[in-house]
PDB file of C-alpha atoms in Angstrom:
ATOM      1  CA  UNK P1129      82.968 108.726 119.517  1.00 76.00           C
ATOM      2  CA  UNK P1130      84.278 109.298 122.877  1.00 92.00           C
ATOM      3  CA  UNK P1131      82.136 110.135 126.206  1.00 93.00           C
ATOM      4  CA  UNK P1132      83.042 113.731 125.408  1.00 93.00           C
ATOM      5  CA  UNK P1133      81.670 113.564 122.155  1.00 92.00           C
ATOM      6  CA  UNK P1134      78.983 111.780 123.144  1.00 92.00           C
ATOM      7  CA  UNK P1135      77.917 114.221 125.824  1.00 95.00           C
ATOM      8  CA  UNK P1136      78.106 117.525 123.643  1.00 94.00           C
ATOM      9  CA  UNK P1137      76.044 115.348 120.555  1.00 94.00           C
ATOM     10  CA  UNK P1138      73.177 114.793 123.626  1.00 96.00           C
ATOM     11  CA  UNK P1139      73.679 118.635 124.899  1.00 97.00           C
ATOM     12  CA  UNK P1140      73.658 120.090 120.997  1.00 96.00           C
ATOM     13  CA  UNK P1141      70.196 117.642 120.271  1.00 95.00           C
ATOM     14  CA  UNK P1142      68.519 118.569 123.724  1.00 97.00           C
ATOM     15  CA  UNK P1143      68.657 121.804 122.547  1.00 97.00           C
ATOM     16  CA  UNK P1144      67.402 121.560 119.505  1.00 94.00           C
ATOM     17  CA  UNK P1145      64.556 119.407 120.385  1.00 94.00           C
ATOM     18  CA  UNK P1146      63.575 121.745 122.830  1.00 97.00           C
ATOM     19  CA  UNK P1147      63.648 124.631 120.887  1.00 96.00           C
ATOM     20  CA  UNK P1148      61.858 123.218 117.991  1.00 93.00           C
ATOM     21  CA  UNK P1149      59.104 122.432 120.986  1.00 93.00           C
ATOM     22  CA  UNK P1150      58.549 125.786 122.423  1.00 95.00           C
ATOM     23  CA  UNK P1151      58.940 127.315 118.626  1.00 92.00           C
ATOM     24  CA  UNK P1152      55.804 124.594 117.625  1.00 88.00           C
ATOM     25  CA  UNK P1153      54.420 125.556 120.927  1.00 92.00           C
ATOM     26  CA  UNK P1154      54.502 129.118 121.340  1.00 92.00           C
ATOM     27  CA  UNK P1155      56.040 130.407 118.002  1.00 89.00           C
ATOM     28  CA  UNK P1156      59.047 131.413 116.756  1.00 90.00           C
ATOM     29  CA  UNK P1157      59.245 135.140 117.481  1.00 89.00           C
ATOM     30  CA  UNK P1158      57.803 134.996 121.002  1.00 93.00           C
ATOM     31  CA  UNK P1159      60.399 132.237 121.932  1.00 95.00           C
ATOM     32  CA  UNK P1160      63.884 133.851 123.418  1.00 96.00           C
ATOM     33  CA  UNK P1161      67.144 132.266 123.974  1.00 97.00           C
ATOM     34  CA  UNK P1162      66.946 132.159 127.992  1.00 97.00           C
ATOM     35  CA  UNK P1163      63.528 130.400 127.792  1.00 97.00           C
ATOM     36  CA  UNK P1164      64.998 128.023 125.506  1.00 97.00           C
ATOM     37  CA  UNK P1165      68.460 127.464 127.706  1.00 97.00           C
ATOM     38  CA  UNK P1166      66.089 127.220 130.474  1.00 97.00           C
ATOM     39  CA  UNK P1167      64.377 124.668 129.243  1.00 97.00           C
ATOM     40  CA  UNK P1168      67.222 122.699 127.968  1.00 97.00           C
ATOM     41  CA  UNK P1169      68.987 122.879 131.340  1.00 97.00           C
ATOM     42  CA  UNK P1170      71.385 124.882 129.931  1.00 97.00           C
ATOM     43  CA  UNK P1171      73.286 128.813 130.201  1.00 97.00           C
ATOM     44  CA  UNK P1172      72.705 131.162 127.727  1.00 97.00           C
ATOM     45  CA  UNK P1173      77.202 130.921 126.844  1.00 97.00           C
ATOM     46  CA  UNK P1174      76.189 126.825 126.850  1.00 97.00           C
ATOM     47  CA  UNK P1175      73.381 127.588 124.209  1.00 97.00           C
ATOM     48  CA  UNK P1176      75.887 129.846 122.418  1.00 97.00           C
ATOM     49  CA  UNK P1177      78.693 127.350 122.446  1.00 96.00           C
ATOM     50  CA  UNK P1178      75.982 124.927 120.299  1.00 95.00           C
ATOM     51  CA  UNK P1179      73.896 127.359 117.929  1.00 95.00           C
ATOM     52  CA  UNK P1180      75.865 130.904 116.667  1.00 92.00           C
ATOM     53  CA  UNK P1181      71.463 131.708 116.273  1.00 91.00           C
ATOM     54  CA  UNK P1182      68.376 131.578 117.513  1.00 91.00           C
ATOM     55  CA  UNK P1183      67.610 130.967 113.638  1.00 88.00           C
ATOM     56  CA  UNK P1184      70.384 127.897 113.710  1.00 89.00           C
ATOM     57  CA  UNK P1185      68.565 125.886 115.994  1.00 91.00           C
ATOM     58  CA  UNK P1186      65.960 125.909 113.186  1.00 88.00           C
ATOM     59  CA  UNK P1187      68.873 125.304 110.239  1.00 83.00           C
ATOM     60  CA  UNK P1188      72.114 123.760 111.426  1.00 84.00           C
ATOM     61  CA  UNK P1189      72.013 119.599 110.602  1.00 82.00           C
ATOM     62  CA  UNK P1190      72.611 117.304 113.241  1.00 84.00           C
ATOM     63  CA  UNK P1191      76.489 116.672 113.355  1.00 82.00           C
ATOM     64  CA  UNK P1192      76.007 113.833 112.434  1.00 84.00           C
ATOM     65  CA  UNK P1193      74.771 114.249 109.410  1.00 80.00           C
ATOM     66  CA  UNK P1194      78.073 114.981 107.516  1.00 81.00           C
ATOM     67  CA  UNK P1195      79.197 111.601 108.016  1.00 84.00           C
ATOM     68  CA  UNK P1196      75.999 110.385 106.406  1.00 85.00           C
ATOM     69  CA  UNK P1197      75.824 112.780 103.926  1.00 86.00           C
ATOM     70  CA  UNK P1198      79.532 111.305 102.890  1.00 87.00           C
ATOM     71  CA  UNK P1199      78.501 108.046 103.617  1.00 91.00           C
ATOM     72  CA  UNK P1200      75.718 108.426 100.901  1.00 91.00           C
ATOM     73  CA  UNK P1201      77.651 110.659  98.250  1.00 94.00           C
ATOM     74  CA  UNK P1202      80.899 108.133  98.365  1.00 92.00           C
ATOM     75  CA  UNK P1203      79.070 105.083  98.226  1.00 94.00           C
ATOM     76  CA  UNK P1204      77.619 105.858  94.957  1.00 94.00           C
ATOM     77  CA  UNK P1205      79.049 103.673  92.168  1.00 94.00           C
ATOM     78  CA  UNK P1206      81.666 105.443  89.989  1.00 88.00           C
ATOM     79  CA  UNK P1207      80.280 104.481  86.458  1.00 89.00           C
ATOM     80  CA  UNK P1208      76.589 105.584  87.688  1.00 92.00           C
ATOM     81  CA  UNK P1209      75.539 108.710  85.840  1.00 92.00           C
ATOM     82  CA  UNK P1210      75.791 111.406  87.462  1.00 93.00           C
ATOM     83  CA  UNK P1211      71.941 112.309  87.341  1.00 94.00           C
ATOM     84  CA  UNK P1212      70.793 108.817  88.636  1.00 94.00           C
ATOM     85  CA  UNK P1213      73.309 109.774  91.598  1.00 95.00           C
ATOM     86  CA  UNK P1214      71.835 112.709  92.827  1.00 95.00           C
ATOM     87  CA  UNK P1215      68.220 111.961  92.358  1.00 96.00           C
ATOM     88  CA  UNK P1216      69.150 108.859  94.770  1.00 96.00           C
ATOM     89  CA  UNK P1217      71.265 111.634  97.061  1.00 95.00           C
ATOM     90  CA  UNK P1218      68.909 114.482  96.978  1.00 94.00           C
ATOM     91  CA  UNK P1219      65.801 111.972  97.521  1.00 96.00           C
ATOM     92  CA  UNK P1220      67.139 110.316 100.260  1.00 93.00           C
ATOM     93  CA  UNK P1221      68.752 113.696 102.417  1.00 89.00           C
ATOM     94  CA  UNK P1222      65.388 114.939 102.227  1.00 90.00           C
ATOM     95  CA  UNK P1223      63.605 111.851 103.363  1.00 91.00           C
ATOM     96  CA  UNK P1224      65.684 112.300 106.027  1.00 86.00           C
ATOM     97  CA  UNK P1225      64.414 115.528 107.237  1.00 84.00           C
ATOM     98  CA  UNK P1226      61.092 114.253 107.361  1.00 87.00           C
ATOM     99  CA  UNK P1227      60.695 114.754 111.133  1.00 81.00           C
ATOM    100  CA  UNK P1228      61.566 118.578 111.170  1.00 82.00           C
ATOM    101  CA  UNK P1229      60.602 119.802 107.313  1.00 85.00           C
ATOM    102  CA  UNK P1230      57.578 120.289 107.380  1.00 83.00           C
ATOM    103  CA  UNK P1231      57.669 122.185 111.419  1.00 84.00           C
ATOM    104  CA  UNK P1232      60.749 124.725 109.263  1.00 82.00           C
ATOM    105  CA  UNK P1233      58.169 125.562 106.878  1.00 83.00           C
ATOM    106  CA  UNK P1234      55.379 126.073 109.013  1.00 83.00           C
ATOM    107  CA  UNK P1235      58.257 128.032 110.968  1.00 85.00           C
ATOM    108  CA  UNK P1236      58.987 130.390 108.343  1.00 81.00           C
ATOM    109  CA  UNK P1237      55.598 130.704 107.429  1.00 83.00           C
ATOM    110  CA  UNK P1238      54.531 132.113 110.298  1.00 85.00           C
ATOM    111  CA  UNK P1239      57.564 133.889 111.311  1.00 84.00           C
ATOM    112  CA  UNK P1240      59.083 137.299 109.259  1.00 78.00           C
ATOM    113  CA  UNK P1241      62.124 137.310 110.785  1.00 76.00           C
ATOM    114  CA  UNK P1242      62.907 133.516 110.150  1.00 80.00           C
ATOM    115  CA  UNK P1243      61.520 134.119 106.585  1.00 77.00           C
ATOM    116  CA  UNK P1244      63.943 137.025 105.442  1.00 74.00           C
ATOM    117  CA  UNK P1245      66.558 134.464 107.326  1.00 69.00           C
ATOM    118  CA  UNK P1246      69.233 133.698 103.904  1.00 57.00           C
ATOM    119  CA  UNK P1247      69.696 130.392 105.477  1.00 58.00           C
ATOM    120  CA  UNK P1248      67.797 127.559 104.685  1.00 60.00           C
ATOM    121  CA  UNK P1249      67.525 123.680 105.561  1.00 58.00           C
ATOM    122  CA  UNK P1250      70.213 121.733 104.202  1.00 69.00           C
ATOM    123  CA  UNK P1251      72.710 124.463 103.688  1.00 74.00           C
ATOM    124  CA  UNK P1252      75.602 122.200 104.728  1.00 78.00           C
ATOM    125  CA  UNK P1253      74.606 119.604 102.565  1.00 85.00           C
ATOM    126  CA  UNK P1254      73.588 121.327  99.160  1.00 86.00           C
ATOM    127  CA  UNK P1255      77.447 122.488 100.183  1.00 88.00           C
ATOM    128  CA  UNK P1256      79.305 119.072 100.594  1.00 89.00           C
ATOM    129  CA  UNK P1257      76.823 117.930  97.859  1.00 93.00           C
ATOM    130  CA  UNK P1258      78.740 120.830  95.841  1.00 92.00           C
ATOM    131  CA  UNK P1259      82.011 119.899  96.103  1.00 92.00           C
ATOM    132  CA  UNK P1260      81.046 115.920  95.925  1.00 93.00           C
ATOM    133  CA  UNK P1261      79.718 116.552  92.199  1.00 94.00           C
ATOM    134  CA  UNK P1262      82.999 118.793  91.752  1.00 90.00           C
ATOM    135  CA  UNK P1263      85.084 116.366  92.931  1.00 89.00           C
ATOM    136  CA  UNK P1264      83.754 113.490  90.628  1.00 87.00           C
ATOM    137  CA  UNK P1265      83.568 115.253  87.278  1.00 81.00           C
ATOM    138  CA  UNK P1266      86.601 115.495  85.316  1.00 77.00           C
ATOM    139  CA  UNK P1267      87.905 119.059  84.826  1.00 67.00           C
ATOM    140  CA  UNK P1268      86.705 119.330  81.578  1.00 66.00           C
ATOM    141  CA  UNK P1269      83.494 117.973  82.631  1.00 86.00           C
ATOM    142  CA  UNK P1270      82.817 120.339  85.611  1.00 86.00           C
ATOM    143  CA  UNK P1271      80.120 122.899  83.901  1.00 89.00           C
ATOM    144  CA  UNK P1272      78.056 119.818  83.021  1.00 89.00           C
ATOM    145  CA  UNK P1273      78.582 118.287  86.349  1.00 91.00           C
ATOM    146  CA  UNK P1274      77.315 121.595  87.990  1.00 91.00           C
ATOM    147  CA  UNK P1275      74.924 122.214  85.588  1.00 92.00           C
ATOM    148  CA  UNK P1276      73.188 118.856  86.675  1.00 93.00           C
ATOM    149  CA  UNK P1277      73.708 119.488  90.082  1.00 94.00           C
ATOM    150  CA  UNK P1278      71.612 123.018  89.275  1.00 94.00           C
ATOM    151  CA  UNK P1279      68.650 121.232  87.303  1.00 95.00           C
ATOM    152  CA  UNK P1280      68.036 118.809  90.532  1.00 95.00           C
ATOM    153  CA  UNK P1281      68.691 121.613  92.973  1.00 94.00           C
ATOM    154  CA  UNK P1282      65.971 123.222  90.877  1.00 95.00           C
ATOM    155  CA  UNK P1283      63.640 120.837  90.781  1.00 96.00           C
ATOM    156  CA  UNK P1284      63.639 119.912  94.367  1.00 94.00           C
ATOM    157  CA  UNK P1285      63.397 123.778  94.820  1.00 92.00           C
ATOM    158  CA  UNK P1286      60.089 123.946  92.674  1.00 96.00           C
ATOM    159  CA  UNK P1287      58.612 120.492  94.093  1.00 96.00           C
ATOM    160  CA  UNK P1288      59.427 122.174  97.667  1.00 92.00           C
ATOM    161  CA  UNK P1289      57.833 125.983  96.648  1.00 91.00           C
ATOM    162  CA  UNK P1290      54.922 124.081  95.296  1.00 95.00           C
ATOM    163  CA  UNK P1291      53.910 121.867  98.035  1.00 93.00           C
ATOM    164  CA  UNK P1292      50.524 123.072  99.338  1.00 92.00           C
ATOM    165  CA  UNK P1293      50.401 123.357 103.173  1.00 87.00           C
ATOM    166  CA  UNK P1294      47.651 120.394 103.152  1.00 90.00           C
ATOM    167  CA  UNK P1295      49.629 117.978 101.576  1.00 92.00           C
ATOM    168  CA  UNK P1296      51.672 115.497 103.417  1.00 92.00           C
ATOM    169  CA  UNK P1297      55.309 114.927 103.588  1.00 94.00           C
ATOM    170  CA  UNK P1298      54.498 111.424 101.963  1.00 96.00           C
ATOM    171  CA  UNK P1299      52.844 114.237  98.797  1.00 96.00           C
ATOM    172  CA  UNK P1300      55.556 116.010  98.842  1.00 96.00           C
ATOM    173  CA  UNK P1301      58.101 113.331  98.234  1.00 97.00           C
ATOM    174  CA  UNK P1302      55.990 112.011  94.867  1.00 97.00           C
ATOM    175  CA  UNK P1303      56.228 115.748  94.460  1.00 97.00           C
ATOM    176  CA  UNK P1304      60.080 115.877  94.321  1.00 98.00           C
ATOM    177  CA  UNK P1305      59.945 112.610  92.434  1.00 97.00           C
ATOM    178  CA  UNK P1306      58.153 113.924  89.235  1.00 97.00           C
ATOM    179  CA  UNK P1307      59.648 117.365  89.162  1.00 97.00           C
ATOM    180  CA  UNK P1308      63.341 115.123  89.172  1.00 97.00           C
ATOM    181  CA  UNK P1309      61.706 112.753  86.392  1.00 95.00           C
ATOM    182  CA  UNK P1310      60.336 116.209  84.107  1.00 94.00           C
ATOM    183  CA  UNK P1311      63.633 117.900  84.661  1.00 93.00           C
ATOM    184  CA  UNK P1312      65.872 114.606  83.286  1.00 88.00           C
ATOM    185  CA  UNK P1313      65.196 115.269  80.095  1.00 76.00           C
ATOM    186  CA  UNK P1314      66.886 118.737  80.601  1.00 73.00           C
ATOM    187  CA  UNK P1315      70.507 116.116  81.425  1.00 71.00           C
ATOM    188  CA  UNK P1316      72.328 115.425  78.016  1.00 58.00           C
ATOM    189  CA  UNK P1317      73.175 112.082  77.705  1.00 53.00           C
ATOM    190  CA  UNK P1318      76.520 110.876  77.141  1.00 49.00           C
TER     191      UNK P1318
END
């Protein structure tokens, strides 16, 4: 990565961090763009050029990410099933959101307008993810290879809508793990 690089990476993460203060800090709805440019040293175009939202500063991964996210999906072992693969994928992209997961769903708890929002957290991945499973399932194998991508999706989905507001990210994760381990049995075996 190049100074360039470099400097937008720093300019696009200042601005998230700081937004994700003042939203923590004041709320969601009664933070606006200029405070947050403000804050981040930044013009409202510069905030623009970084986040299309107010809602994407909440949303949009790191840039970063995508490398990882690749990084993790490609260095999977070709003969592992494809089940064992994405319980180790899904598990570990949402470990990595433990810093901001549980401040999104507080977020859109206490926010309408972030709560009707049709994005969610990990958009981009549960995309790449997508096309990853597509990509290593042979044609004729692609509605089962979906299909299992579907069943985790869903069970990370249930583990995530059923994680009372008391329980800790730490709960949440043994959460994700059983509702993975109940929904295996769902995965034909080949």
């Amino acid at each position: 990565m190049n100074l360039r690089e470099r400097k937008k990476l720093e300019t696009w993460r200042t601005i998230r961090s700081v937004a994700l203060g003042l939203f923590d800090e004041q709320g969601y709805e009664a933070t606006v763009i200029e405070q947050i440019a403000a804050a981040a040293n930044v013009s409202r175009a510069t905030f623009f050029n970084y986040f299309a939202s107010k809602e994407a500063v909440v949303f949009d991964q790191d840039p970063e990410d995508r490398h990882t996210w690749q990084t993790l999906m490609h260095g999977r072992p070709a003969d592992e099933p494809l089940w064992d693969a994405l319980t180790v994928i899904l598990t570990e992209f949402i470990e990595s959101l433990r810093d901001r997961m549980a401040l999104q769903r507080h977020l859109k708890a206490e926010s309408p307008a972030l709560a009707r929002s049709g994005q969610n957290f990990g958009e981009q991945f549960f995309t790449a993810l997508r096309q990853w499973v597509v990509s290593r399932a042979p044609h004729t194998d692609e509605p089962a290879a979906t299909l299992q991508l579907n069943l985790a999706l869903a069970a990370a989905t249930t583990a995530y809508d059923t994680w009372p507001d008391d329980e800790s990210f730490d709960g949440f994760m043994r959460r994700l793990a059983l509702c993975l381990r109940q929904a295996r049995p769902a995965v034909a075996t080949r």
